[in-house]
Amino acid sequence: MTFEEIKTLDSQYVMPSYSRFPVAVDHGKGATIWDVNGREYIDFTSGIGVCSLGYADEGWVEAVTNQAKKLAHISNLFYAEPYAALAEKLCTRAGMCSVFFSNSGAEGNEGLIKLARKWSFDKYGKGRGTVITLRNSFHGRTITTLAATGQDKFHNYFFPFTEGFRYADANDIDSVEAVAGHDVCAVMMELIQGEGGVLPLDREFVQKVAALCAKRDWLLLIDEVQTGVGRTGSLFAYQQYGIQPDAVSFAKGIAGGLPFGGVMAGEKCKAVFTSGTHGTTFGGNPVAAAAAGYVLDRIDDAFLAQVREKGAYLREQIEALSVPCLGRTRGLGMMIGIEVKEGWTNKELANKLIDSGLLILTAGPSLRLLPPLVITYEEMDKGLAIMKTVLA
Ligand SMILES: *Cc1c(COP(=O)(O)O)cnc(C)c1O
């Protein structure tokens, strides 16, 4: 199909909930993508942080196809090796005790919230179901995770939303204390607010929240859906913040391109989800679990050091472009935000860059880079050269 044919079908039959860039992607290799006309693009998106090993990684394709040939799916009424092997790998490397597998970030966060509420119910009974989240956060698109999301623009149309959320300001511990109460069971936050604009939380604030959680017997819940699985230069971002959360959600990059996610729990709440209290048909899917196992094996210490180096290189080079429309960069590892100066919008810059062969994301008012973690220096230089030409 041509681009126009695809676009026509999309506008006729697909619900218009996305505004798409005018590119129909056909295939990719590494961090390079080709559209249906054979035009080449450098990819600084990983499909929103999903394709952690880039496109068509040979080992990944082999892990997926080998599993697909054996067993594509079996229900959670039976045991299967891929999810069990993955559970051990993930918990061991994350310093967590148990995991529940789901299929997306929102579903992982539903798991976090349900885990916290049931943990508190089991210990204290009813009336302690409130979760404190941060303003400018993003936790997903289900009714409950929209309610958890601390941005008014997401609290529209779909009333009534789930009750039991209160919002505090990021990097302001007084603001968290101000919404405390006897009805609270947990604080839930991203360590770098992704959709909000790639805004890293202060280390000191995060440690104060952890201390407050310990003092009031609240669970510390970390949403690592975007920051997790190597994105920030450690397996999980909390490993760089000097905290050990009670529970952590993950998704996006975990299976390198297949829908997968979940929630991991520490000692305190490792056995909260007893038989029949939580579940999902596709959770722990063998093909996705095999893919995730392969992704985790690739993300060893040497790989993570590369992520940190490449992230630092990208930020240095972007700041050295010194083009008038861009300000400072921020982020961690290969999760990078770029300030857009007054007089320009991130959407118009993104459109121009994509039009010139560089796929890039926006977040809040900023540009956002989430390149495949395997991107080469040559690919980064090609992308930087496009930025230089287009934005000068
Ligand atoms: C993307 C994202 C989500 C939602 O994930 P889905 O897979 O789209 O449901 C939740 N939290 C954070 C931090 C995210 O970046």
Coordinates of C-alpha atoms and ligand atoms in Angstrom, one line a residue:
M1 CA 0.0 0.0 0.0
T2 CA 1.1 3.6 -0.6
F3 CA 1.2 6.2 2.1
E4 CA -2.1 7.7 0.7
E5 CA -3.9 4.4 0.7
I6 CA -2.9 3.6 4.3
K7 CA -3.9 7.1 5.4
T8 CA -7.3 6.8 3.7
L9 CA -8.1 3.5 5.4
D10 CA -7.0 5.0 8.7
S11 CA -9.2 8.0 8.4
Q12 CA -12.1 5.9 7.3
Y13 CA -12.0 3.0 9.8
V14 CA -9.7 3.9 12.7
M15 CA -11.1 6.0 15.6
P16 CA -9.4 9.4 15.3
S17 CA -7.8 9.4 18.8
Y18 CA -4.3 9.9 17.5
S19 CA -2.9 12.8 15.5
R20 CA -0.2 11.1 13.4
F21 CA 2.9 12.5 11.7
P22 CA 2.7 12.0 7.9
V23 CA 4.9 9.0 7.7
A24 CA 3.9 5.4 7.1
V25 CA 6.7 3.2 8.6
D26 CA 7.5 0.0 6.8
H27 CA 10.6 -1.5 8.5
G28 CA 13.7 -0.8 10.6
K29 CA 17.2 -2.0 11.5
G30 CA 19.0 -0.8 14.5
A31 CA 18.0 2.8 15.0
T32 CA 17.2 3.4 11.4
I33 CA 13.7 3.2 9.9
W34 CA 12.4 3.2 6.3
D35 CA 8.9 4.4 5.3
V36 CA 6.8 2.8 2.6
N37 CA 8.4 5.0 -0.1
G38 CA 11.9 3.6 0.9
R39 CA 12.9 6.9 2.6
E40 CA 15.3 6.6 5.5
Y41 CA 14.9 8.1 9.0
I42 CA 17.1 8.1 12.1
D43 CA 15.0 7.1 15.0
F44 CA 15.2 9.0 18.3
T45 CA 11.9 7.6 19.6
S46 CA 12.1 3.7 20.0
G47 CA 8.3 4.0 19.4
I48 CA 8.0 5.9 22.7
G49 CA 10.7 4.0 24.6
V50 CA 9.6 0.5 23.6
C51 CA 12.1 -0.8 21.0
S52 CA 15.0 -0.8 23.5
L53 CA 17.1 -3.0 21.2
G54 CA 16.1 -1.1 18.1
Y55 CA 14.5 -2.8 15.1
A56 CA 15.0 -6.3 13.8
D57 CA 17.7 -7.2 16.4
E58 CA 18.8 -10.7 15.3
G59 CA 18.9 -12.2 18.8
W60 CA 15.6 -10.8 19.7
V61 CA 14.0 -12.1 16.5
E62 CA 15.4 -15.5 17.2
A63 CA 14.2 -15.5 20.8
V64 CA 10.7 -14.5 19.7
T65 CA 10.4 -16.9 16.7
N66 CA 11.8 -19.8 18.7
Q67 CA 9.2 -19.3 21.3
A68 CA 6.4 -18.7 18.8
K69 CA 7.3 -22.0 17.1
K70 CA 6.9 -23.8 20.5
L71 CA 4.1 -22.2 22.3
A72 CA 2.6 -18.7 21.6
H73 CA 0.2 -18.7 24.6
I74 CA -1.1 -20.7 27.4
S75 CA -3.3 -19.5 30.2
N76 CA -2.2 -18.7 33.7
L77 CA -3.9 -21.8 34.9
F78 CA -0.7 -23.7 33.9
Y79 CA 3.0 -23.3 34.4
A80 CA 5.4 -22.3 31.6
E81 CA 9.1 -21.8 31.6
P82 CA 9.5 -18.3 29.9
Y83 CA 7.6 -16.3 32.6
A84 CA 9.2 -18.2 35.5
A85 CA 12.7 -17.8 34.2
L86 CA 12.0 -14.1 33.5
A87 CA 10.5 -13.6 37.0
E88 CA 13.7 -14.8 38.6
K89 CA 16.0 -12.6 36.4
L90 CA 13.9 -9.5 36.9
C91 CA 13.4 -9.8 40.7
T92 CA 17.0 -10.7 41.3
R93 CA 18.4 -7.8 39.3
A94 CA 15.9 -5.3 40.7
G95 CA 16.3 -6.4 44.3
M96 CA 12.6 -7.2 44.5
C97 CA 10.8 -10.3 45.8
S98 CA 7.9 -11.1 43.4
V99 CA 6.3 -10.0 40.2
F100 CA 2.9 -9.9 38.5
F101 CA 3.0 -9.8 34.7
S102 CA 0.6 -7.7 32.6
N103 CA 0.4 -6.2 29.2
S104 CA 0.9 -2.5 29.4
G105 CA 2.0 0.4 31.5
A106 CA -1.5 1.4 32.6
E107 CA -2.2 -2.1 33.6
G108 CA 1.1 -2.3 35.5
N109 CA 0.0 0.9 37.4
E110 CA -3.4 -0.5 38.1
G111 CA -1.5 -3.4 39.7
L112 CA 0.6 -1.0 41.8
I113 CA -2.6 0.8 43.0
K114 CA -4.5 -2.4 43.7
L115 CA -1.4 -3.9 45.5
A116 CA -1.1 -0.8 47.8
R117 CA -4.9 -0.8 48.6
K118 CA -5.0 -4.5 49.4
W119 CA -1.8 -4.4 51.4
S120 CA -3.3 -1.6 53.5
F121 CA -6.7 -3.3 53.7
D122 CA -5.1 -6.6 54.9
K123 CA -3.2 -4.7 57.6
Y124 CA -5.5 -1.8 58.6
G125 CA -9.0 -2.6 57.2
K126 CA -11.1 -0.2 55.2
G127 CA -10.7 3.5 54.9
R128 CA -7.0 3.8 53.9
G129 CA -7.2 3.6 50.2
T130 CA -5.9 7.0 49.1
V131 CA -2.7 7.3 47.0
I132 CA -0.7 10.5 46.8
T133 CA 0.6 11.2 43.3
L134 CA 2.5 14.2 41.9
R135 CA 1.3 17.1 39.7
N136 CA 2.5 16.9 36.1
S137 CA 2.8 13.1 36.4
F138 CA 1.5 10.6 33.9
H139 CA 0.3 7.1 34.9
G140 CA -1.9 5.8 32.0
R141 CA -5.2 6.0 30.2
T142 CA -7.5 3.7 32.2
I143 CA -10.1 5.4 34.3
T144 CA -8.1 4.8 37.5
T145 CA -4.7 5.7 36.1
L146 CA -6.1 8.8 34.6
A147 CA -7.3 9.7 38.1
A148 CA -3.8 9.0 39.4
T149 CA -2.3 11.2 36.7
G150 CA -1.7 14.7 38.3
Q151 CA -2.7 16.8 35.3
D152 CA -6.1 18.5 35.0
K153 CA -6.3 18.1 31.2
F154 CA -6.6 14.3 31.7
H155 CA -9.5 14.7 34.1
N156 CA -12.2 15.3 31.5
Y157 CA -15.0 13.7 29.6
F158 CA -14.9 10.3 31.3
F159 CA -16.6 11.1 34.6
P160 CA -16.9 9.7 37.1
F161 CA -13.2 9.0 37.8
T162 CA -12.0 6.6 40.4
E163 CA -11.8 8.3 43.8
G164 CA -8.9 8.0 46.2
F165 CA -6.1 10.2 44.7
R166 CA -4.6 13.4 46.1
Y167 CA -1.9 15.4 44.3
A168 CA 1.2 17.1 45.6
D169 CA 3.9 19.2 44.0
A170 CA 7.1 17.5 42.8
N171 CA 10.2 18.4 44.6
D172 CA 8.3 19.9 47.5
I173 CA 8.1 17.7 50.6
D174 CA 5.8 20.2 52.4
S175 CA 3.3 19.8 49.7
V176 CA 3.3 16.0 50.2
E177 CA 3.0 16.4 54.0
A178 CA 0.1 18.8 53.4
V179 CA -2.1 16.2 51.7
A180 CA -1.2 13.4 54.2
G181 CA -4.0 11.9 56.3
H182 CA -5.2 8.8 58.0
D183 CA -6.8 7.6 54.7
V184 CA -3.4 7.4 52.8
C185 CA -1.8 4.1 52.0
A186 CA 0.9 5.1 49.5
V187 CA 2.8 7.6 47.4
M188 CA 3.2 6.9 43.7
M189 CA 5.6 8.7 41.4
E190 CA 7.8 8.6 38.4
L191 CA 11.4 9.5 39.1
I192 CA 11.7 11.4 35.9
Q193 CA 8.3 12.7 34.8
G194 CA 8.3 11.5 31.2
E195 CA 5.1 12.7 29.4
G196 CA 5.2 15.7 31.7
G197 CA 8.3 17.0 29.9
V198 CA 11.3 14.8 31.0
L199 CA 11.5 16.4 34.5
P200 CA 13.9 14.5 36.9
L201 CA 12.9 14.6 40.5
D202 CA 15.5 15.9 43.0
R203 CA 17.4 13.1 44.7
E204 CA 16.8 14.8 48.1
F205 CA 13.1 15.1 47.6
V206 CA 12.8 11.4 46.6
Q207 CA 14.7 10.4 49.7
K208 CA 12.5 12.5 51.9
V209 CA 9.4 11.0 50.4
A210 CA 10.9 7.5 51.1
A211 CA 11.6 8.5 54.7
L212 CA 8.0 9.9 55.0
C213 CA 6.6 6.6 53.6
A214 CA 8.6 4.6 56.1
K215 CA 7.5 6.9 59.0
R216 CA 3.8 6.7 58.2
D217 CA 3.7 3.1 57.0
W218 CA 2.8 4.1 53.4
L219 CA 4.0 2.1 50.5
L220 CA 6.6 3.8 48.2
L221 CA 5.4 3.0 44.6
I222 CA 7.6 3.9 41.7
D223 CA 6.2 4.1 38.1
E224 CA 9.2 2.9 36.0
V225 CA 7.1 2.3 32.9
Q226 CA 9.2 4.8 30.9
T227 CA 12.4 5.0 33.0
G228 CA 12.8 1.3 33.5
V229 CA 14.8 -1.5 31.7
G230 CA 18.0 0.4 31.0
R231 CA 16.6 3.6 29.7
T232 CA 18.3 5.9 32.3
G233 CA 21.6 4.0 32.4
S234 CA 20.7 1.7 35.2
L235 CA 18.3 -1.3 35.0
F236 CA 15.8 0.8 36.9
A237 CA 16.0 4.5 37.7
Y238 CA 15.5 4.0 41.5
Q239 CA 18.8 2.3 41.6
Q240 CA 20.4 5.7 40.9
Y241 CA 18.2 7.5 43.5
G242 CA 19.4 5.5 46.6
I243 CA 16.0 4.2 47.5
Q244 CA 14.4 0.7 47.6
P245 CA 10.7 1.1 46.6
D246 CA 8.0 -1.2 48.0
A247 CA 6.6 -1.8 44.5
V248 CA 7.6 -0.8 41.0
S249 CA 5.7 -0.9 37.7
F250 CA 7.4 -1.4 34.3
A251 CA 6.3 -1.9 30.7
K252 CA 7.5 0.1 27.6
G253 CA 11.0 -1.2 27.0
I254 CA 10.8 -4.5 28.8
A255 CA 10.0 -6.8 25.8
G256 CA 11.8 -4.8 23.1
G257 CA 8.6 -4.2 21.1
L258 CA 6.0 -6.6 22.3
P259 CA 3.2 -5.6 24.7
F260 CA 4.3 -6.5 28.2
G261 CA 4.5 -5.0 31.6
G262 CA 3.8 -5.6 35.2
V263 CA 4.4 -4.8 38.8
M264 CA 7.2 -6.0 41.1
A265 CA 6.9 -6.1 44.9
G266 CA 9.4 -6.0 47.7
E267 CA 9.4 -8.0 51.0
K268 CA 6.5 -6.0 52.6
C269 CA 3.9 -6.7 49.9
K270 CA 5.3 -9.7 48.0
A271 CA 2.3 -11.9 48.8
V272 CA -0.6 -9.4 48.7
F273 CA -2.1 -10.8 45.5
T274 CA -3.3 -14.1 46.8
S275 CA -5.1 -16.6 44.6
G276 CA -7.9 -15.1 42.6
T277 CA -7.4 -11.5 43.8
H278 CA -5.7 -10.3 40.6
G279 CA -5.2 -11.6 37.1
T280 CA -5.2 -11.0 33.3
T281 CA -5.6 -13.4 30.4
F282 CA -2.5 -12.4 28.5
G283 CA -0.2 -11.8 31.5
G284 CA 3.2 -13.5 31.3
N285 CA 2.6 -14.5 27.6
P286 CA 5.4 -16.9 26.6
V287 CA 6.5 -15.0 23.5
A288 CA 6.6 -11.7 25.2
A289 CA 8.3 -13.2 28.2
A290 CA 10.9 -14.9 26.0
A291 CA 11.5 -11.5 24.4
A292 CA 11.8 -9.8 27.8
G293 CA 14.3 -12.5 29.0
Y294 CA 16.4 -11.8 25.9
V295 CA 16.2 -8.0 26.4
L296 CA 17.3 -8.4 30.1
D297 CA 20.3 -10.6 29.1
R298 CA 21.5 -8.0 26.7
I299 CA 21.2 -5.2 29.2
D300 CA 24.3 -6.1 31.3
D301 CA 26.6 -3.7 33.1
A302 CA 28.7 -3.0 30.0
F303 CA 25.5 -2.3 28.0
L304 CA 24.3 0.1 30.8
A305 CA 27.7 1.9 30.8
Q306 CA 27.2 2.4 27.0
V307 CA 23.7 3.9 27.6
R308 CA 25.2 6.4 30.0
E309 CA 28.1 7.3 27.6
K310 CA 25.8 7.7 24.6
G311 CA 23.3 9.7 26.6
A312 CA 26.0 12.1 27.7
Y313 CA 27.4 12.3 24.2
L314 CA 23.9 13.2 22.8
R315 CA 23.4 15.9 25.4
E316 CA 26.8 17.4 24.8
Q317 CA 26.4 17.5 21.1
I318 CA 22.9 18.9 21.3
E319 CA 24.0 21.7 23.6
A320 CA 27.0 22.4 21.3
L321 CA 24.6 22.9 18.3
S322 CA 23.7 26.2 20.0
V323 CA 20.7 26.8 17.7
P324 CA 18.4 29.7 18.7
C325 CA 15.3 27.6 19.2
L326 CA 16.7 25.1 21.7
G327 CA 17.7 25.7 25.4
R328 CA 19.3 23.3 27.9
T329 CA 19.0 19.5 27.9
R330 CA 17.9 17.4 30.9
G331 CA 17.3 13.8 31.8
L332 CA 19.2 10.7 32.7
G333 CA 20.9 8.2 30.3
M334 CA 19.1 8.0 27.1
M335 CA 15.9 9.7 28.3
I336 CA 16.6 13.3 27.3
G337 CA 14.4 16.4 27.3
I338 CA 15.4 19.6 25.4
E339 CA 13.9 23.0 26.3
V340 CA 12.2 24.8 23.4
K341 CA 12.8 28.5 23.6
E342 CA 10.0 31.1 23.4
G343 CA 8.9 31.8 19.9
W344 CA 8.9 28.2 18.8
T345 CA 6.8 25.2 19.7
N346 CA 7.9 21.6 20.2
K347 CA 5.3 20.4 17.7
E348 CA 6.5 22.6 14.8
L349 CA 10.2 21.7 15.5
A350 CA 9.3 18.0 15.6
N351 CA 7.3 18.3 12.4
K352 CA 10.3 19.9 10.7
L353 CA 12.8 17.3 12.0
I354 CA 10.6 14.4 11.0
D355 CA 10.1 15.9 7.6
S356 CA 13.9 16.0 7.2
G357 CA 14.5 12.4 8.3
L358 CA 14.7 12.4 12.1
L359 CA 12.0 10.8 14.2
I360 CA 11.7 12.6 17.5
L361 CA 9.1 13.0 20.3
T362 CA 7.6 15.8 22.3
A363 CA 6.8 15.9 26.0
G364 CA 5.1 18.7 27.9
P365 CA 6.5 21.9 26.2
S366 CA 9.8 20.2 25.3
L367 CA 11.4 17.9 22.7
R368 CA 12.0 14.4 24.0
L369 CA 14.6 11.8 22.8
L370 CA 14.2 8.1 23.6
P371 CA 16.5 6.5 21.1
P372 CA 16.9 2.8 20.9
L373 CA 19.5 1.9 23.5
V374 CA 21.6 0.2 20.8
I375 CA 21.8 3.3 18.6
T376 CA 25.3 3.7 17.1
Y377 CA 27.5 6.8 17.2
E378 CA 27.2 6.9 13.4
E379 CA 23.4 7.0 13.7
M380 CA 23.5 9.6 16.4
D381 CA 25.8 11.8 14.3
K382 CA 23.4 11.5 11.4
G383 CA 20.5 12.6 13.6
L384 CA 22.5 15.4 15.1
A385 CA 23.5 16.6 11.6
I386 CA 19.8 16.8 10.7
M387 CA 19.1 18.8 13.8
K388 CA 21.9 21.2 13.0
T389 CA 20.7 21.8 9.4
V390 CA 17.0 22.0 10.2
L391 CA 17.1 24.1 13.4
A392 CA 19.9 26.5 12.5
Ligands
LIG1 C1 3.6 5.3 28.9 C2 3.4 5.4 30.4 C3 2.4 4.9 31.0 C4 1.2 4.1 30.3 O1 1.7 3.0 29.6 P1 0.7 2.3 28.5 O2 1.5 1.1 28.1 O3 0.5 3.3 27.5 O4 -0.5 1.9 29.2 C5 2.3 4.9 32.4 N1 3.3 5.5 33.1 C6 4.3 6.1 32.5 C7 5.4 6.8 33.3 C8 4.4 6.1 31.1 O5 5.5 6.7 30.5

